[in-house]
mmCIF file with all atom_site columns, C-alpha atoms in Angstrom:
data_model
loop_
_atom_site.group_PDB
_atom_site.id
_atom_site.type_symbol
_atom_site.label_atom_id
_atom_site.label_alt_id
_atom_site.label_comp_id
_atom_site.label_asym_id
_atom_site.label_entity_id
_atom_site.label_seq_id
_atom_site.pdbx_PDB_ins_code
_atom_site.Cartn_x
_atom_site.Cartn_y
_atom_site.Cartn_z
_atom_site.occupancy
_atom_site.B_iso_or_equiv
_atom_site.pdbx_formal_charge
_atom_site.auth_seq_id
_atom_site.auth_comp_id
_atom_site.auth_asym_id
_atom_site.auth_atom_id
_atom_site.pdbx_PDB_model_num
ATOM 1   C CA . UNK A 1 1   ? -24.652 -7.811  15.631  1.00 91.00 ? 1   UNK A CA 1
ATOM 2   C CA . UNK A 1 2   ? -22.504 -5.928  18.211  1.00 96.00 ? 2   UNK A CA 1
ATOM 3   C CA . UNK A 1 3   ? -18.936 -6.203  19.336  1.00 97.00 ? 3   UNK A CA 1
ATOM 4   C CA . UNK A 1 4   ? -18.559 -5.235  22.966  1.00 97.00 ? 4   UNK A CA 1
ATOM 5   C CA . UNK A 1 5   ? -15.544 -4.118  24.836  1.00 96.00 ? 5   UNK A CA 1
ATOM 6   C CA . UNK A 1 6   ? -15.486 -2.041  28.108  1.00 93.00 ? 6   UNK A CA 1
ATOM 7   C CA . UNK A 1 7   ? -19.209 -1.210  28.116  1.00 96.00 ? 7   UNK A CA 1
ATOM 8   C CA . UNK A 1 8   ? -19.110 0.027   24.568  1.00 98.00 ? 8   UNK A CA 1
ATOM 9   C CA . UNK A 1 9   ? -21.236 -1.884  21.918  1.00 98.00 ? 9   UNK A CA 1
ATOM 10  C CA . UNK A 1 10  ? -20.207 -1.111  18.347  1.00 98.00 ? 10  UNK A CA 1
ATOM 11  C CA . UNK A 1 11  ? -22.338 -2.073  15.480  1.00 98.00 ? 11  UNK A CA 1
ATOM 12  C CA . UNK A 1 12  ? -23.002 -1.114  11.685  1.00 97.00 ? 12  UNK A CA 1
ATOM 13  C CA . UNK A 1 13  ? -26.196 0.361   10.502  1.00 96.00 ? 13  UNK A CA 1
ATOM 14  C CA . UNK A 1 14  ? -27.846 1.820   7.607   1.00 95.00 ? 14  UNK A CA 1
ATOM 15  C CA . UNK A 1 15  ? -30.013 5.056   8.114   1.00 94.00 ? 15  UNK A CA 1
ATOM 16  C CA . UNK A 1 16  ? -31.315 6.367   4.844   1.00 93.00 ? 16  UNK A CA 1
ATOM 17  C CA . UNK A 1 17  ? -28.310 7.317   2.590   1.00 93.00 ? 17  UNK A CA 1
ATOM 18  C CA . UNK A 1 18  ? -25.664 6.742   5.121   1.00 96.00 ? 18  UNK A CA 1
ATOM 19  C CA . UNK A 1 19  ? -23.918 3.675   6.265   1.00 96.00 ? 19  UNK A CA 1
ATOM 20  C CA . UNK A 1 20  ? -22.749 4.089   9.803   1.00 97.00 ? 20  UNK A CA 1
ATOM 21  C CA . UNK A 1 21  ? -20.420 2.557   12.335  1.00 98.00 ? 21  UNK A CA 1
ATOM 22  C CA . UNK A 1 22  ? -22.081 3.305   15.739  1.00 98.00 ? 22  UNK A CA 1
ATOM 23  C CA . UNK A 1 23  ? -21.088 2.925   19.377  1.00 98.00 ? 23  UNK A CA 1
ATOM 24  C CA . UNK A 1 24  ? -23.440 2.873   22.323  1.00 98.00 ? 24  UNK A CA 1
ATOM 25  C CA . UNK A 1 25  ? -23.176 2.774   25.998  1.00 98.00 ? 25  UNK A CA 1
ATOM 26  C CA . UNK A 1 26  ? -23.822 -0.930  26.839  1.00 97.00 ? 26  UNK A CA 1
ATOM 27  C CA . UNK A 1 27  ? -25.629 -0.067  30.119  1.00 97.00 ? 27  UNK A CA 1
ATOM 28  C CA . UNK A 1 28  ? -27.795 2.946   29.048  1.00 97.00 ? 28  UNK A CA 1
ATOM 29  C CA . UNK A 1 29  ? -28.070 2.184   25.387  1.00 97.00 ? 29  UNK A CA 1
ATOM 30  C CA . UNK A 1 30  ? -27.180 5.991   24.688  1.00 98.00 ? 30  UNK A CA 1
ATOM 31  C CA . UNK A 1 31  ? -25.316 6.674   21.575  1.00 98.00 ? 31  UNK A CA 1
ATOM 32  C CA . UNK A 1 32  ? -21.570 7.659   22.189  1.00 98.00 ? 32  UNK A CA 1
ATOM 33  C CA . UNK A 1 33  ? -20.375 8.250   18.715  1.00 98.00 ? 33  UNK A CA 1
ATOM 34  C CA . UNK A 1 34  ? -21.094 7.644   15.012  1.00 98.00 ? 34  UNK A CA 1
ATOM 35  C CA . UNK A 1 35  ? -18.879 7.510   11.897  1.00 98.00 ? 35  UNK A CA 1
ATOM 36  C CA . UNK A 1 36  ? -20.763 8.056   8.824   1.00 97.00 ? 36  UNK A CA 1
ATOM 37  C CA . UNK A 1 37  ? -20.319 7.103   5.119   1.00 96.00 ? 37  UNK A CA 1
ATOM 38  C CA . UNK A 1 38  ? -22.436 8.664   2.335   1.00 95.00 ? 38  UNK A CA 1
ATOM 39  C CA . UNK A 1 39  ? -23.377 5.279   0.802   1.00 93.00 ? 39  UNK A CA 1
ATOM 40  C CA . UNK A 1 40  ? -26.259 2.910   0.765   1.00 92.00 ? 40  UNK A CA 1
ATOM 41  C CA . UNK A 1 41  ? -26.259 -0.679  -0.002  1.00 89.00 ? 41  UNK A CA 1
ATOM 42  C CA . UNK A 1 42  ? -29.677 -1.954  -1.274  1.00 86.00 ? 42  UNK A CA 1
ATOM 43  C CA . UNK A 1 43  ? -30.581 -5.715  -1.952  1.00 84.00 ? 43  UNK A CA 1
ATOM 44  C CA . UNK A 1 44  ? -33.998 -7.111  -1.829  1.00 81.00 ? 44  UNK A CA 1
ATOM 45  C CA . UNK A 1 45  ? -33.190 -10.679 -0.583  1.00 81.00 ? 45  UNK A CA 1
ATOM 46  C CA . UNK A 1 46  ? -30.721 -9.829  2.181   1.00 77.00 ? 46  UNK A CA 1
ATOM 47  C CA . UNK A 1 47  ? -31.969 -6.339  3.073   1.00 80.00 ? 47  UNK A CA 1
ATOM 48  C CA . UNK A 1 48  ? -30.316 -2.853  3.003   1.00 86.00 ? 48  UNK A CA 1
ATOM 49  C CA . UNK A 1 49  ? -27.158 -1.878  4.963   1.00 84.00 ? 49  UNK A CA 1
ATOM 50  C CA . UNK A 1 50  ? -23.985 -3.370  6.347   1.00 89.00 ? 50  UNK A CA 1
ATOM 51  C CA . UNK A 1 51  ? -23.821 -7.097  7.087   1.00 91.00 ? 51  UNK A CA 1
ATOM 52  C CA . UNK A 1 52  ? -20.634 -7.596  9.182   1.00 93.00 ? 52  UNK A CA 1
ATOM 53  C CA . UNK A 1 53  ? -19.569 -7.178  12.952  1.00 96.00 ? 53  UNK A CA 1
ATOM 54  C CA . UNK A 1 54  ? -16.999 -4.748  13.661  1.00 98.00 ? 54  UNK A CA 1
ATOM 55  C CA . UNK A 1 55  ? -13.661 -6.053  14.886  1.00 98.00 ? 55  UNK A CA 1
ATOM 56  C CA . UNK A 1 56  ? -12.123 -4.477  18.047  1.00 98.00 ? 56  UNK A CA 1
ATOM 57  C CA . UNK A 1 57  ? -8.583  -4.753  18.997  1.00 98.00 ? 57  UNK A CA 1
ATOM 58  C CA . UNK A 1 58  ? -6.529  -2.528  21.511  1.00 95.00 ? 58  UNK A CA 1
ATOM 59  C CA . UNK A 1 59  ? -9.038  0.207   21.542  1.00 96.00 ? 59  UNK A CA 1
ATOM 60  C CA . UNK A 1 60  ? -9.424  0.527   17.808  1.00 98.00 ? 60  UNK A CA 1
ATOM 61  C CA . UNK A 1 61  ? -12.507 -0.503  15.765  1.00 98.00 ? 61  UNK A CA 1
ATOM 62  C CA . UNK A 1 62  ? -12.162 -2.179  12.263  1.00 98.00 ? 62  UNK A CA 1
ATOM 63  C CA . UNK A 1 63  ? -15.252 -2.177  10.252  1.00 98.00 ? 63  UNK A CA 1
ATOM 64  C CA . UNK A 1 64  ? -16.044 -3.276  6.636   1.00 98.00 ? 64  UNK A CA 1
ATOM 65  C CA . UNK A 1 65  ? -19.274 -1.988  5.315   1.00 97.00 ? 65  UNK A CA 1
ATOM 66  C CA . UNK A 1 66  ? -21.369 -3.653  2.679   1.00 95.00 ? 66  UNK A CA 1
ATOM 67  C CA . UNK A 1 67  ? -19.908 -1.504  -0.111  1.00 94.00 ? 67  UNK A CA 1
ATOM 68  C CA . UNK A 1 68  ? -16.381 -2.308  0.714   1.00 96.00 ? 68  UNK A CA 1
ATOM 69  C CA . UNK A 1 69  ? -15.424 0.700   2.949   1.00 97.00 ? 69  UNK A CA 1
ATOM 70  C CA . UNK A 1 70  ? -12.880 -0.304  5.669   1.00 98.00 ? 70  UNK A CA 1
ATOM 71  C CA . UNK A 1 71  ? -12.613 2.131   8.614   1.00 98.00 ? 71  UNK A CA 1
ATOM 72  C CA . UNK A 1 72  ? -10.253 2.167   11.649  1.00 98.00 ? 72  UNK A CA 1
ATOM 73  C CA . UNK A 1 73  ? -11.794 4.018   14.368  1.00 98.00 ? 73  UNK A CA 1
ATOM 74  C CA . UNK A 1 74  ? -10.720 5.017   17.937  1.00 98.00 ? 74  UNK A CA 1
ATOM 75  C CA . UNK A 1 75  ? -13.050 3.068   20.358  1.00 98.00 ? 75  UNK A CA 1
ATOM 76  C CA . UNK A 1 76  ? -13.174 5.835   22.895  1.00 97.00 ? 76  UNK A CA 1
ATOM 77  C CA . UNK A 1 77  ? -13.510 8.934   20.874  1.00 98.00 ? 77  UNK A CA 1
ATOM 78  C CA . UNK A 1 78  ? -15.117 7.855   17.591  1.00 98.00 ? 78  UNK A CA 1
ATOM 79  C CA . UNK A 1 79  ? -12.502 9.633   15.716  1.00 98.00 ? 79  UNK A CA 1
ATOM 80  C CA . UNK A 1 80  ? -11.637 7.973   12.249  1.00 98.00 ? 80  UNK A CA 1
ATOM 81  C CA . UNK A 1 81  ? -7.823  7.029   12.171  1.00 98.00 ? 81  UNK A CA 1
ATOM 82  C CA . UNK A 1 82  ? -7.858  5.756   8.545   1.00 98.00 ? 82  UNK A CA 1
ATOM 83  C CA . UNK A 1 83  ? -10.161 4.703   5.627   1.00 98.00 ? 83  UNK A CA 1
ATOM 84  C CA . UNK A 1 84  ? -9.877  2.423   2.632   1.00 98.00 ? 84  UNK A CA 1
ATOM 85  C CA . UNK A 1 85  ? -12.165 1.829   -0.248  1.00 96.00 ? 85  UNK A CA 1
ATOM 86  C CA . UNK A 1 86  ? -11.365 -2.041  -0.547  1.00 95.00 ? 86  UNK A CA 1
ATOM 87  C CA . UNK A 1 87  ? -13.598 -2.619  -3.601  1.00 93.00 ? 87  UNK A CA 1
ATOM 88  C CA . UNK A 1 88  ? -13.116 0.741   -5.375  1.00 90.00 ? 88  UNK A CA 1
ATOM 89  C CA . UNK A 1 89  ? -9.338  0.809   -4.958  1.00 92.00 ? 89  UNK A CA 1
ATOM 90  C CA . UNK A 1 90  ? -9.108  -2.618  -6.690  1.00 87.00 ? 90  UNK A CA 1
ATOM 91  C CA . UNK A 1 91  ? -11.562 -1.789  -9.720  1.00 87.00 ? 91  UNK A CA 1
ATOM 92  C CA . UNK A 1 92  ? -13.461 -4.876  -8.980  1.00 89.00 ? 92  UNK A CA 1
ATOM 93  C CA . UNK A 1 93  ? -17.279 -5.231  -8.565  1.00 90.00 ? 93  UNK A CA 1
ATOM 94  C CA . UNK A 1 94  ? -18.943 -5.920  -5.124  1.00 92.00 ? 94  UNK A CA 1
ATOM 95  C CA . UNK A 1 95  ? -20.653 -9.383  -4.392  1.00 91.00 ? 95  UNK A CA 1
ATOM 96  C CA . UNK A 1 96  ? -24.252 -9.582  -5.117  1.00 90.00 ? 96  UNK A CA 1
ATOM 97  C CA . UNK A 1 97  ? -25.167 -9.536  -1.456  1.00 91.00 ? 97  UNK A CA 1
ATOM 98  C CA . UNK A 1 98  ? -22.542 -6.928  -0.343  1.00 89.00 ? 98  UNK A CA 1
ATOM 99  C CA . UNK A 1 99  ? -19.546 -7.402  1.836   1.00 93.00 ? 99  UNK A CA 1
ATOM 100 C CA . UNK A 1 100 ? -20.538 -9.507  4.694   1.00 93.00 ? 100 UNK A CA 1
ATOM 101 C CA . UNK A 1 101 ? -17.090 -10.646 6.244   1.00 95.00 ? 101 UNK A CA 1
ATOM 102 C CA . UNK A 1 102 ? -15.516 -9.171  9.292   1.00 97.00 ? 102 UNK A CA 1
ATOM 103 C CA . UNK A 1 103 ? -11.961 -7.781  9.391   1.00 98.00 ? 103 UNK A CA 1
ATOM 104 C CA . UNK A 1 104 ? -9.317  -10.082 10.901  1.00 98.00 ? 104 UNK A CA 1
ATOM 105 C CA . UNK A 1 105 ? -6.705  -8.531  12.877  1.00 98.00 ? 105 UNK A CA 1
ATOM 106 C CA . UNK A 1 106 ? -3.500  -10.596 13.174  1.00 97.00 ? 106 UNK A CA 1
ATOM 107 C CA . UNK A 1 107 ? -0.372  -8.966  14.312  1.00 96.00 ? 107 UNK A CA 1
ATOM 108 C CA . UNK A 1 108 ? -0.032  -5.660  12.742  1.00 97.00 ? 108 UNK A CA 1
ATOM 109 C CA . UNK A 1 109 ? -2.335  -6.576  9.852   1.00 98.00 ? 109 UNK A CA 1
ATOM 110 C CA . UNK A 1 110 ? -6.034  -5.997  9.104   1.00 98.00 ? 110 UNK A CA 1
ATOM 111 C CA . UNK A 1 111 ? -7.030  -8.727  6.633   1.00 98.00 ? 111 UNK A CA 1
ATOM 112 C CA . UNK A 1 112 ? -10.351 -8.497  4.585   1.00 97.00 ? 112 UNK A CA 1
ATOM 113 C CA . UNK A 1 113 ? -11.776 -10.159 1.642   1.00 95.00 ? 113 UNK A CA 1
ATOM 114 C CA . UNK A 1 114 ? -12.136 -8.557  -1.802  1.00 94.00 ? 114 UNK A CA 1
ATOM 115 C CA . UNK A 1 115 ? -14.711 -8.488  -4.395  1.00 93.00 ? 115 UNK A CA 1
ATOM 116 C CA . UNK A 1 116 ? -15.533 -10.309 -7.574  1.00 92.00 ? 116 UNK A CA 1
ATOM 117 C CA . UNK A 1 117 ? -12.914 -11.742 -10.130 1.00 85.00 ? 117 UNK A CA 1
ATOM 118 C CA . UNK A 1 118 ? -10.419 -10.851 -11.107 1.00 82.00 ? 118 UNK A CA 1
ATOM 119 C CA . UNK A 1 119 ? -9.307  -10.680 -7.579  1.00 75.00 ? 119 UNK A CA 1
ATOM 120 C CA . UNK A 1 120 ? -7.510  -10.056 -5.300  1.00 91.00 ? 120 UNK A CA 1
ATOM 121 C CA . UNK A 1 121 ? -9.455  -12.277 -2.950  1.00 92.00 ? 121 UNK A CA 1
ATOM 122 C CA . UNK A 1 122 ? -7.570  -11.217 0.146   1.00 95.00 ? 122 UNK A CA 1
ATOM 123 C CA . UNK A 1 123 ? -6.006  -7.845  1.097   1.00 96.00 ? 123 UNK A CA 1
ATOM 124 C CA . UNK A 1 124 ? -3.902  -7.168  4.058   1.00 97.00 ? 124 UNK A CA 1
ATOM 125 C CA . UNK A 1 125 ? -3.509  -3.431  5.448   1.00 98.00 ? 125 UNK A CA 1
ATOM 126 C CA . UNK A 1 126 ? -1.047  -2.163  8.099   1.00 98.00 ? 126 UNK A CA 1
ATOM 127 C CA . UNK A 1 127 ? -3.031  -1.788  11.332  1.00 97.00 ? 127 UNK A CA 1
ATOM 128 C CA . UNK A 1 128 ? -1.614  1.560   12.399  1.00 97.00 ? 128 UNK A CA 1
ATOM 129 C CA . UNK A 1 129 ? -1.577  3.339   8.807   1.00 98.00 ? 129 UNK A CA 1
ATOM 130 C CA . UNK A 1 130 ? -4.032  1.512   6.753   1.00 98.00 ? 130 UNK A CA 1
ATOM 131 C CA . UNK A 1 131 ? -1.374  1.107   3.894   1.00 98.00 ? 131 UNK A CA 1
ATOM 132 C CA . UNK A 1 132 ? -1.714  -1.935  1.961   1.00 97.00 ? 132 UNK A CA 1
ATOM 133 C CA . UNK A 1 133 ? 0.887   -4.624  2.753   1.00 98.00 ? 133 UNK A CA 1
ATOM 134 C CA . UNK A 1 134 ? -0.082  -7.455  0.580   1.00 97.00 ? 134 UNK A CA 1
ATOM 135 C CA . UNK A 1 135 ? -2.787  -8.806  -1.678  1.00 95.00 ? 135 UNK A CA 1
ATOM 136 C CA . UNK A 1 136 ? -3.480  -12.459 -2.795  1.00 93.00 ? 136 UNK A CA 1
ATOM 137 C CA . UNK A 1 137 ? -5.546  -14.765 -4.884  1.00 89.00 ? 137 UNK A CA 1
ATOM 138 C CA . UNK A 1 138 ? -7.650  -14.330 -7.991  1.00 88.00 ? 138 UNK A CA 1
ATOM 139 C CA . UNK A 1 139 ? -11.045 -16.090 -7.084  1.00 91.00 ? 139 UNK A CA 1
ATOM 140 C CA . UNK A 1 140 ? -13.977 -13.985 -6.291  1.00 92.00 ? 140 UNK A CA 1
ATOM 141 C CA . UNK A 1 141 ? -14.409 -13.316 -2.686  1.00 93.00 ? 141 UNK A CA 1
ATOM 142 C CA . UNK A 1 142 ? -17.229 -15.013 -0.575  1.00 93.00 ? 142 UNK A CA 1
ATOM 143 C CA . UNK A 1 143 ? -19.343 -13.921 2.385   1.00 93.00 ? 143 UNK A CA 1
ATOM 144 C CA . UNK A 1 144 ? -17.054 -15.809 4.775   1.00 94.00 ? 144 UNK A CA 1
ATOM 145 C CA . UNK A 1 145 ? -14.481 -14.076 7.152   1.00 96.00 ? 145 UNK A CA 1
ATOM 146 C CA . UNK A 1 146 ? -10.863 -15.112 6.744   1.00 96.00 ? 146 UNK A CA 1
ATOM 147 C CA . UNK A 1 147 ? -9.394  -17.037 9.822   1.00 96.00 ? 147 UNK A CA 1
ATOM 148 C CA . UNK A 1 148 ? -6.150  -18.392 11.246  1.00 97.00 ? 148 UNK A CA 1
ATOM 149 C CA . UNK A 1 149 ? -5.734  -22.080 11.596  1.00 96.00 ? 149 UNK A CA 1
ATOM 150 C CA . UNK A 1 150 ? -3.159  -24.605 12.234  1.00 95.00 ? 150 UNK A CA 1
ATOM 151 C CA . UNK A 1 151 ? -3.357  -27.201 9.242   1.00 91.00 ? 151 UNK A CA 1
ATOM 152 C CA . UNK A 1 152 ? -0.770  -29.614 8.515   1.00 87.00 ? 152 UNK A CA 1
ATOM 153 C CA . UNK A 1 153 ? 1.433   -28.306 11.087  1.00 92.00 ? 153 UNK A CA 1
ATOM 154 C CA . UNK A 1 154 ? 1.436   -24.818 9.556   1.00 91.00 ? 154 UNK A CA 1
ATOM 155 C CA . UNK A 1 155 ? -0.176  -21.717 11.171  1.00 95.00 ? 155 UNK A CA 1
ATOM 156 C CA . UNK A 1 156 ? -1.834  -20.018 8.143   1.00 95.00 ? 156 UNK A CA 1
ATOM 157 C CA . UNK A 1 157 ? -4.547  -17.792 6.874   1.00 95.00 ? 157 UNK A CA 1
ATOM 158 C CA . UNK A 1 158 ? -7.433  -19.731 5.515   1.00 95.00 ? 158 UNK A CA 1
ATOM 159 C CA . UNK A 1 159 ? -10.190 -18.287 3.396   1.00 93.00 ? 159 UNK A CA 1
ATOM 160 C CA . UNK A 1 160 ? -13.339 -19.905 1.995   1.00 94.00 ? 160 UNK A CA 1
ATOM 161 C CA . UNK A 1 161 ? -13.753 -18.132 -1.507  1.00 93.00 ? 161 UNK A CA 1
ATOM 162 C CA . UNK A 1 162 ? -16.212 -18.165 -4.300  1.00 93.00 ? 162 UNK A CA 1
ATOM 163 C CA . UNK A 1 163 ? -15.028 -21.495 -5.933  1.00 92.00 ? 163 UNK A CA 1
ATOM 164 C CA . UNK A 1 164 ? -12.086 -22.461 -3.694  1.00 92.00 ? 164 UNK A CA 1
ATOM 165 C CA . UNK A 1 165 ? -10.572 -22.720 -0.189  1.00 94.00 ? 165 UNK A CA 1
ATOM 166 C CA . UNK A 1 166 ? -7.148  -21.348 0.065   1.00 92.00 ? 166 UNK A CA 1
ATOM 167 C CA . UNK A 1 167 ? -4.400  -21.185 2.650   1.00 93.00 ? 167 UNK A CA 1
ATOM 168 C CA . UNK A 1 168 ? -1.826  -18.228 2.723   1.00 93.00 ? 168 UNK A CA 1
ATOM 169 C CA . UNK A 1 169 ? 1.395   -17.149 4.545   1.00 93.00 ? 169 UNK A CA 1
ATOM 170 C CA . UNK A 1 170 ? -0.078  -14.637 7.039   1.00 93.00 ? 170 UNK A CA 1
ATOM 171 C CA . UNK A 1 171 ? 2.819   -12.094 6.633   1.00 91.00 ? 171 UNK A CA 1
ATOM 172 C CA . UNK A 1 172 ? 2.923   -11.998 2.985   1.00 92.00 ? 172 UNK A CA 1
#
């Protein structure tokens, strides 16, 4: 799928051995920029390549690829601002069908799901710097994207995990 802002359509693609975050002119279809990663996710049932839509907030693109690479990219120039290896940094394994959840931007946080057990199930990064702010949970992640909901009178981060559904304080 595509995320679209100001005539810019941003998506993720797999081209040979490279996973891409690509931006196209919405009217002409012409490519505007590409950010490449030298990785390939292959899986026969779901197909090759990334599975999630990028998230765009205030002219920044946040994209989580199938192998767990999280990029923050300037929407206009295509310049990478920061990069994290969500799965690799945690020492966990990727999910069978790859990362498929989109990043959630809430306040100054970019929140993404982790890999297999032992957790963390959720990770939050500073939107500006990419530094990890917090991590939570011990269940394996699922393919669902985290969301913010009001449940029981409390605004909270809700995540459907492999075996559980959890609610979390957003800031911590």
